[in-house]
Coordinates of C-alpha atoms and ligand atoms in Angstrom, one line a residue:
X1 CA 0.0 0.0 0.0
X2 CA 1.3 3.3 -0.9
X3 CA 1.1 6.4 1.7
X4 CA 0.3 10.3 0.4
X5 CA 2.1 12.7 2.8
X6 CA 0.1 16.6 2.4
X7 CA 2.9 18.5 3.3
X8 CA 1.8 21.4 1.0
X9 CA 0.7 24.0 3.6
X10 CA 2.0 27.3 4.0
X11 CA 2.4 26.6 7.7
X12 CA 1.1 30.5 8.8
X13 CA 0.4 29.8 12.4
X14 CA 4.6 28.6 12.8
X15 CA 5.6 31.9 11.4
X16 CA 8.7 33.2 11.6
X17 CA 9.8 29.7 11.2
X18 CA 8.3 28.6 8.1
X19 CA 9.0 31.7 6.0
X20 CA 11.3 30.2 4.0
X21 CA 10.9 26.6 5.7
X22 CA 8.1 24.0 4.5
X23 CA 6.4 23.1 8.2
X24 CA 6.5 19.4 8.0
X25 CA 10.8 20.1 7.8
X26 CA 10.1 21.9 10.9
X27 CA 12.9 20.0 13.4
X28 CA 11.6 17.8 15.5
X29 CA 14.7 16.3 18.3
X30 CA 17.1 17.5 15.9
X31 CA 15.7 16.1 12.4
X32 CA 12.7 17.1 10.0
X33 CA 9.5 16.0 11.1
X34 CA 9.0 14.3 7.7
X35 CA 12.0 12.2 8.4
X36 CA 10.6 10.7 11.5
X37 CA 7.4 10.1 9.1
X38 CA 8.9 8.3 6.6
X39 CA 11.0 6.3 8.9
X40 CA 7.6 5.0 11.0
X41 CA 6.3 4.3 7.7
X42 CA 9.1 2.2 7.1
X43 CA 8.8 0.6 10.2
X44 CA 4.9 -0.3 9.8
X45 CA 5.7 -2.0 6.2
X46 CA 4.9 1.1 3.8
X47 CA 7.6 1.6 1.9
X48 CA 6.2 3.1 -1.2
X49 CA 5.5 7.0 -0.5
X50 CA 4.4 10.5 -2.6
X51 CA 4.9 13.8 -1.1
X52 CA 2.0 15.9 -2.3
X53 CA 4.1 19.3 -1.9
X54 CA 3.9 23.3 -3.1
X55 CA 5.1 25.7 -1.0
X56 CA 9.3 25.7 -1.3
X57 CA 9.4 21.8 -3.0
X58 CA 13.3 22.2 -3.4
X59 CA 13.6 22.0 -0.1
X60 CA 12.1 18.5 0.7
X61 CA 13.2 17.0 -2.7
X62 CA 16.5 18.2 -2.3
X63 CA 16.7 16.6 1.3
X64 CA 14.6 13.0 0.3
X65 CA 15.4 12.4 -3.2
X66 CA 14.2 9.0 -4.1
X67 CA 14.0 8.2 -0.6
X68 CA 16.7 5.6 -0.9
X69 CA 18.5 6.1 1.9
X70 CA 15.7 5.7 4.0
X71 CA 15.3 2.3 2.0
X72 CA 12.0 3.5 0.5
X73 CA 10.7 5.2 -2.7
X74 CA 9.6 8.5 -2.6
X75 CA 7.9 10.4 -5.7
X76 CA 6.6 13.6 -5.4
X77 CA 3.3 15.1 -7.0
X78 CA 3.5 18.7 -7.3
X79 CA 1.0 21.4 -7.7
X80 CA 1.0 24.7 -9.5
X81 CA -1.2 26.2 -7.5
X82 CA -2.5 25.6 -3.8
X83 CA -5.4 23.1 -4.5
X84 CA -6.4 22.7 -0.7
X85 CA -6.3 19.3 1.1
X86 CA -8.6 17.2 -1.6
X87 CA -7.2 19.1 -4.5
X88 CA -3.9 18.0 -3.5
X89 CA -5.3 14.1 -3.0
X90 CA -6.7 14.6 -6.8
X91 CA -3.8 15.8 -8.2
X92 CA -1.8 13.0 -6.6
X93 CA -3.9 10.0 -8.5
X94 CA -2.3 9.1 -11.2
X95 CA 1.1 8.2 -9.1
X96 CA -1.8 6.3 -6.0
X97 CA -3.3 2.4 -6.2
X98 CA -7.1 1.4 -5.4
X99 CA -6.5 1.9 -1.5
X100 CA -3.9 3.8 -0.3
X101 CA -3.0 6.2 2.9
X102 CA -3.1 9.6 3.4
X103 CA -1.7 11.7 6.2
X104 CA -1.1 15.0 7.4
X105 CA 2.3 15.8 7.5
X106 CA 2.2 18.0 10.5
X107 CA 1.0 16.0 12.9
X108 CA 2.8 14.2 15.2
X109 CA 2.0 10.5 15.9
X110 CA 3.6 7.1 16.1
X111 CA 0.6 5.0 16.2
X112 CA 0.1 1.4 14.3
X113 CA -1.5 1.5 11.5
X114 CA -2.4 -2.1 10.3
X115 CA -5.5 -2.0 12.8
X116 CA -6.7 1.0 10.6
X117 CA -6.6 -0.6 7.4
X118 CA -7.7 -3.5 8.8
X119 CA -10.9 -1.7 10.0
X120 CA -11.2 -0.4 6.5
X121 CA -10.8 -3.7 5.0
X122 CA -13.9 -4.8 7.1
X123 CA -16.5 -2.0 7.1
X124 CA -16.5 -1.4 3.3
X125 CA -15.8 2.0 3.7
X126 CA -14.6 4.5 1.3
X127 CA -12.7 6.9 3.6
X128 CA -11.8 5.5 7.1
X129 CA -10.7 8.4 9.7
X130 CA -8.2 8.4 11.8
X131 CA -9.7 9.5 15.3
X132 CA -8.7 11.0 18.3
X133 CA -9.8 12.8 21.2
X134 CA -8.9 16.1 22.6
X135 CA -10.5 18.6 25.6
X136 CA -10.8 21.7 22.5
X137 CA -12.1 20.4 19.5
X138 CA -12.5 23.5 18.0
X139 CA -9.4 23.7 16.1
X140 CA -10.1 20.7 14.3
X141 CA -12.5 18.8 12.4
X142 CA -14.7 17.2 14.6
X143 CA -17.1 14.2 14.3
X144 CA -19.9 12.2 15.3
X145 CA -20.2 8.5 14.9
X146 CA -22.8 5.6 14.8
X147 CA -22.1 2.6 16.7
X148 CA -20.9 1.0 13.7
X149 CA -18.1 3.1 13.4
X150 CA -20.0 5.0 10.6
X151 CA -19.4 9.1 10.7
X152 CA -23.0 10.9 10.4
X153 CA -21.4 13.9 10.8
X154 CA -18.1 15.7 9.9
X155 CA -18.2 19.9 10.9
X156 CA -14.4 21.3 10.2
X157 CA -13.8 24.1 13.5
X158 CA -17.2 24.8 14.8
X159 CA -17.8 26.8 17.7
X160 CA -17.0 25.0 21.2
X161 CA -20.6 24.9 21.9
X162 CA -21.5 23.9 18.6
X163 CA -18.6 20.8 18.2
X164 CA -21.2 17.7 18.3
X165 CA -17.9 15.5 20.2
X166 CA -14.1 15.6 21.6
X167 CA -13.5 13.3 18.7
X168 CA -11.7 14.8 16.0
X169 CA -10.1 13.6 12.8
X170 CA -6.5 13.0 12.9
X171 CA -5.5 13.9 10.0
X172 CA -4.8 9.7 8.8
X173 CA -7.3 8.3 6.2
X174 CA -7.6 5.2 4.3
X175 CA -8.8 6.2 1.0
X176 CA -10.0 3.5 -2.3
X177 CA -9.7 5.2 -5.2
X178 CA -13.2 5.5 -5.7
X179 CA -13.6 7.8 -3.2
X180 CA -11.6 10.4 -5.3
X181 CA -14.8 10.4 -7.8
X182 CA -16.0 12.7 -5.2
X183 CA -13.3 15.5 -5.7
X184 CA -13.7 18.1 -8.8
X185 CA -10.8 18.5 -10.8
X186 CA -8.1 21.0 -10.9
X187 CA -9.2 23.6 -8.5
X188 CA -9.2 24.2 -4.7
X189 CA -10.7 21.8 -3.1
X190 CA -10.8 21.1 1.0
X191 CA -11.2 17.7 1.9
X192 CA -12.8 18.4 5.3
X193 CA -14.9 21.0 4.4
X194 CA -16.3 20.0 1.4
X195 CA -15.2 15.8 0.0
X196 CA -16.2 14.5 3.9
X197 CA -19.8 16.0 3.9
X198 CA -20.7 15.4 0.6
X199 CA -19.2 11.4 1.0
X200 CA -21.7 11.5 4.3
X201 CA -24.3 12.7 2.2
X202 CA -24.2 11.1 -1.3
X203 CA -22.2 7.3 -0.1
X204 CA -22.8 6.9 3.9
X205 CA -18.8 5.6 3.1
X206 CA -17.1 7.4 5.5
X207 CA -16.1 5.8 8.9
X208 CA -13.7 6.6 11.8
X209 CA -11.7 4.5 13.9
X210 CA -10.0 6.0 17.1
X211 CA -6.0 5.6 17.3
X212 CA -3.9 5.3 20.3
X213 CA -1.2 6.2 22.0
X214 CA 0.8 10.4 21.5
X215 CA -1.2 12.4 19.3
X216 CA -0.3 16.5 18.1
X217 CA -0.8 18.9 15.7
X218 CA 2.5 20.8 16.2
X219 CA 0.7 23.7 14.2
X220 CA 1.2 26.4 16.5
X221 CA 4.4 27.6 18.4
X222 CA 3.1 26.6 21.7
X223 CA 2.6 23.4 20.7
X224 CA 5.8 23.0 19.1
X225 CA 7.2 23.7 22.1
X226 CA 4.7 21.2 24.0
X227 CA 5.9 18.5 21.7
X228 CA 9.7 19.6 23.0
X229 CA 8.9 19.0 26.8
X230 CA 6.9 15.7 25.6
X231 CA 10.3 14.3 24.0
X232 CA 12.8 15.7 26.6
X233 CA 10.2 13.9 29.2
X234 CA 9.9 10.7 27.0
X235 CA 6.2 11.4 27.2
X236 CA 6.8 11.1 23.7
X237 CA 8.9 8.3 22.7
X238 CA 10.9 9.6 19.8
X239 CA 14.2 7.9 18.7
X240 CA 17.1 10.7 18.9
X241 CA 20.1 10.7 16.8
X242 CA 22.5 11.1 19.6
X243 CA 23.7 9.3 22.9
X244 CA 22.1 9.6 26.6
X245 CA 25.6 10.6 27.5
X246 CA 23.8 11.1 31.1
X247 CA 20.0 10.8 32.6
X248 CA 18.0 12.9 30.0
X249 CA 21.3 14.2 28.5
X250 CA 21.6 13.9 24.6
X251 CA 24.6 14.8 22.9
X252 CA 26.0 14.0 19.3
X253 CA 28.5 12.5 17.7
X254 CA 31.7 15.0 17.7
X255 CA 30.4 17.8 20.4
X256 CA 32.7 19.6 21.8
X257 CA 31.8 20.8 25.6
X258 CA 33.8 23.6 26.9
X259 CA 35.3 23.4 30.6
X260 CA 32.9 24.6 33.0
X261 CA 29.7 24.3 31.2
X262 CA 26.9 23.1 33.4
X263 CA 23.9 21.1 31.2
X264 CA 20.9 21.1 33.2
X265 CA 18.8 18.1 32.2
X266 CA 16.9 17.1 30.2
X267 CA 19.1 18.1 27.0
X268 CA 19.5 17.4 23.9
X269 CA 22.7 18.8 21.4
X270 CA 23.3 18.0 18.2
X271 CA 26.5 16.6 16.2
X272 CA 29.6 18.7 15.9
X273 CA 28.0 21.6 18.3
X274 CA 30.5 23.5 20.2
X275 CA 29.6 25.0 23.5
X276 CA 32.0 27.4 25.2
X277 CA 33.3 27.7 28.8
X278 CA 31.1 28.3 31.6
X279 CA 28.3 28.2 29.6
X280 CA 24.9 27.0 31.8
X281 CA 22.8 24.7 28.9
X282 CA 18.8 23.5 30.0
X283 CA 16.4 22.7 31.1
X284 CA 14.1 21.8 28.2
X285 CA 17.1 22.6 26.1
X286 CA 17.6 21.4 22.4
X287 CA 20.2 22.5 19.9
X288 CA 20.6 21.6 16.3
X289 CA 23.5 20.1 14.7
X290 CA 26.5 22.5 14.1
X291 CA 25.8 25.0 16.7
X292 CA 28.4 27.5 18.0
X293 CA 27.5 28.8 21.5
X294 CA 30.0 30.9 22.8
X295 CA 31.2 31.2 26.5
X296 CA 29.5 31.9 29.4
X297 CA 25.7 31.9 27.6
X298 CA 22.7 30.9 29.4
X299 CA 19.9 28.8 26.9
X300 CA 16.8 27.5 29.0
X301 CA 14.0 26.0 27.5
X302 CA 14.8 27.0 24.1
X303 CA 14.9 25.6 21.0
X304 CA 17.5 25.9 18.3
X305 CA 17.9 24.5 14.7
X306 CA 21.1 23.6 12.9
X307 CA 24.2 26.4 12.5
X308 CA 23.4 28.9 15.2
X309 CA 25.8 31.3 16.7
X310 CA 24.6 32.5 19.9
X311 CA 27.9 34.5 20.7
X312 CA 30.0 35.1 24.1
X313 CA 27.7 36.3 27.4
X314 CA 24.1 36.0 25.2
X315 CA 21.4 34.8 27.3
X316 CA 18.1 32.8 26.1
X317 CA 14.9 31.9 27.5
X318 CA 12.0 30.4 26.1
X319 CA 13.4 30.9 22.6
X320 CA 12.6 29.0 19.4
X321 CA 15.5 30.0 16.2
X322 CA 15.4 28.7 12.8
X323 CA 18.2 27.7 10.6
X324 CA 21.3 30.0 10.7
X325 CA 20.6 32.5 13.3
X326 CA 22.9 34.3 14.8
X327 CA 23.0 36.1 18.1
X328 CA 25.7 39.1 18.9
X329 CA 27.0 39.1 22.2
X330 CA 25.7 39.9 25.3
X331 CA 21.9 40.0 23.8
X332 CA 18.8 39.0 26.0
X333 CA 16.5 37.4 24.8
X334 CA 12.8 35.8 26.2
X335 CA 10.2 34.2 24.1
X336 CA 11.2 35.6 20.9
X337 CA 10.3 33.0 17.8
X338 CA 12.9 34.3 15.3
X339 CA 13.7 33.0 11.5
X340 CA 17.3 34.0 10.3
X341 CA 18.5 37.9 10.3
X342 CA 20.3 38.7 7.0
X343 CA 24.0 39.5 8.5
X344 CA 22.6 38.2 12.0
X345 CA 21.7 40.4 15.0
X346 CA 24.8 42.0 16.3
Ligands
LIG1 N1 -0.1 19.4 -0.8 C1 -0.9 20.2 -0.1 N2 -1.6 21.2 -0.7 N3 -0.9 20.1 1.2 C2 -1.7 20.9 1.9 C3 -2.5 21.9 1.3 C4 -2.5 22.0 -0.1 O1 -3.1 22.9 -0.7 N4 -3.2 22.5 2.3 C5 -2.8 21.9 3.5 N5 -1.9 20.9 3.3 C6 -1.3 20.0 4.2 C7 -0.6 20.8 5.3 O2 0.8 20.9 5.0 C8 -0.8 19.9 6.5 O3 0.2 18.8 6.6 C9 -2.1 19.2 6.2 O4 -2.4 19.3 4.8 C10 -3.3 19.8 7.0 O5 -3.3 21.2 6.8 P1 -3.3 22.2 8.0 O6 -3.3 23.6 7.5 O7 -2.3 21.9 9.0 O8 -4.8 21.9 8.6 P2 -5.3 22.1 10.1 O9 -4.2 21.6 11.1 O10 -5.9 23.4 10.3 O11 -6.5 21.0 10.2 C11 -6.4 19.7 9.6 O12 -5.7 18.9 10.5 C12 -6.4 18.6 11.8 C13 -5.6 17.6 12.6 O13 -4.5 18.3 13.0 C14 -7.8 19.2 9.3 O14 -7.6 18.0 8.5 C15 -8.6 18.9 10.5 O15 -9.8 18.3 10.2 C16 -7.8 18.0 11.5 O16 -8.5 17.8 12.7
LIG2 MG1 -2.2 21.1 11.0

């Protein structure tokens, strides 16, 4: 069975960060989100995968390729112009079989997923949801369910009051190609707001099936950060691509620590990152590959993608910096989300 990843989106709500970044290459513990996708995928026995992508394609192409390192085959269906979350679907049939996944790239989950195509196998559905539930459903498109597992209804963000359960979709379907009969050609097209009423409506094929086990939309910078307290706690298993060098303290191949430098745990630093002396690195601390951090800095609870220079004496809290940032010395800094500053801020 092949799997469609929508990582199309423009990603708004994780702005600064996804100006120039696609938000499913967002870093997750150190690597893109995508990459801990395709590697689950891999893992559950779904080795043949097509990115449905628009917004900066280069940059997940360029990092994937033909997937081969990852020992799977990736293709890629690309769209001119932003055809929405069916659209996308559509335009992706030519490279799909009769029955295939799709999923939402930004959302974070680990959960099996031969008991959902085994469901689908079993209720004849069309389109079999992903479920989960949540306290807020109003960010999310929420359902209600016969007993048979049958959706009656599917109502994208309504009103708190209005949201007829806490069961929401997940953003994980099983799809048979006939269910794509439903979505008009060549134009924008939203899956939840207009394919999943009018399947209710015209084919009673739609079904859900609730998933267990960790379950985020990282959509937002607070959750983004959520998710980074959820690894760093192991409330979210995630395999890291360094060493516990120490309880809840990750560090990379080729690190250089300077003398003096306290790591307050939990941790986690990337490959080749040099920290300078005296430096005071955590809690809730995570720093991408090829970091410079100069002497004497103080990082807590802050996240940090590959290549930045936070210089000699800068101090950080509650932060979140994309690729290539860099940080002049001496600088303060508290809950500032920044993307990188052409000739840094100095
Ligand atoms: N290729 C492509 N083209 N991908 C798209 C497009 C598009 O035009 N629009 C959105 N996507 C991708 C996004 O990159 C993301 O991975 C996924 O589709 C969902 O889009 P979001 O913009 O993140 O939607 P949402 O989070 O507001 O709501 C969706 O996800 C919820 C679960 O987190 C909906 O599916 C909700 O019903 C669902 O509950
Ligand atoms: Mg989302």
């Amino acid at each position: 069975m092949k799997a469609l990843l929508l990582a199309g989106g423009l990603g708004t709500r994780l702005r600064p960060l996804t100006e120039r970044w696609p938000k499913p290459m967002a870093l997750v513990g150190n690597r893109p989100w995508l990459e801990h996708v395709v590697l689950h995928l891999k893992e559950e026995g779904i080795e043949e995968i097509v990115m449905a992508v628009k917004h900066a394609p280069e940059t997940i192409r360029q990092y994937f390729g033909d997937g081969s390192r990852w020992g799977v085959n990736i293709q890629y269906a690309i769209e001119e112009s932003l055809l929405g979350t069916a659209g996308a679907i559509k335009n992706a049939e030519p490279l799909l079989g009769d029955r295939f996944l799709v999923l939402n790239a930004d959302i974070i989950q680990r959960t099996p997923l031969v008991p959902l195509i085994d469901f689908h196998h079993k209720s004849g559905a069309l389109v079999t949801i992903g479920l989960t539930e949540v306290e807020d459903p109003s960010h999310y498109g929420v359902v209600e369910q016969a007993e048979s597992g049958r959706i009656a209804r599917f109502v994208e963000k309504p009103a708190l009051h209005e949201a007829p359960s806490r069961r929401i979709n997940a953003g994980i379907y099983v799809m048979d190609k006939e269910a794509l009969r439903y979505i008009p050609p060549k134009r924008e097209v939203s899956i939840e707001r207009e394919t999943f009423p009018l399947l209710i409506e015209q084919s009673g094929g739609l079904y859900g099936r609730l998933l267990g086990g960790y379950w985020l939309d990282m959509g937002t910078t607070d959750r983004y950060r959520k998710l980074h307290r959820d690894i760093l706690d192991r409330t979210f298993p995630l395999q890291l691509h360094a060493a516990e060098r120490d309880q809840s303290i990750w560090i990379g191949e080729d690190a250089e620590i300077g003398s003096g430098v306290l790591i307050v745990p939990p941790v986690l630093i990337g490959s080749r990152v040099r920290i300078g002396e005296r430096s005071v690195i955590g809690p809730y601390t995570v720093i991408g590959d090829d970091c410079e951090i100069g002497a004497q800095v103080r990082c807590a609870e802050s996240i940090l993608w590959d290549r930045c220079k936070v210089r000699m004496g800068a101090q950080l809290n509650h932060c979140i910096f994309g690729h290539d940032l860099e940080l002049g010395p001496h600088h303060r800094l508290h809950e500032a989300v920044m993307n990188r500053v052409p000739g840094g801020i100095s």
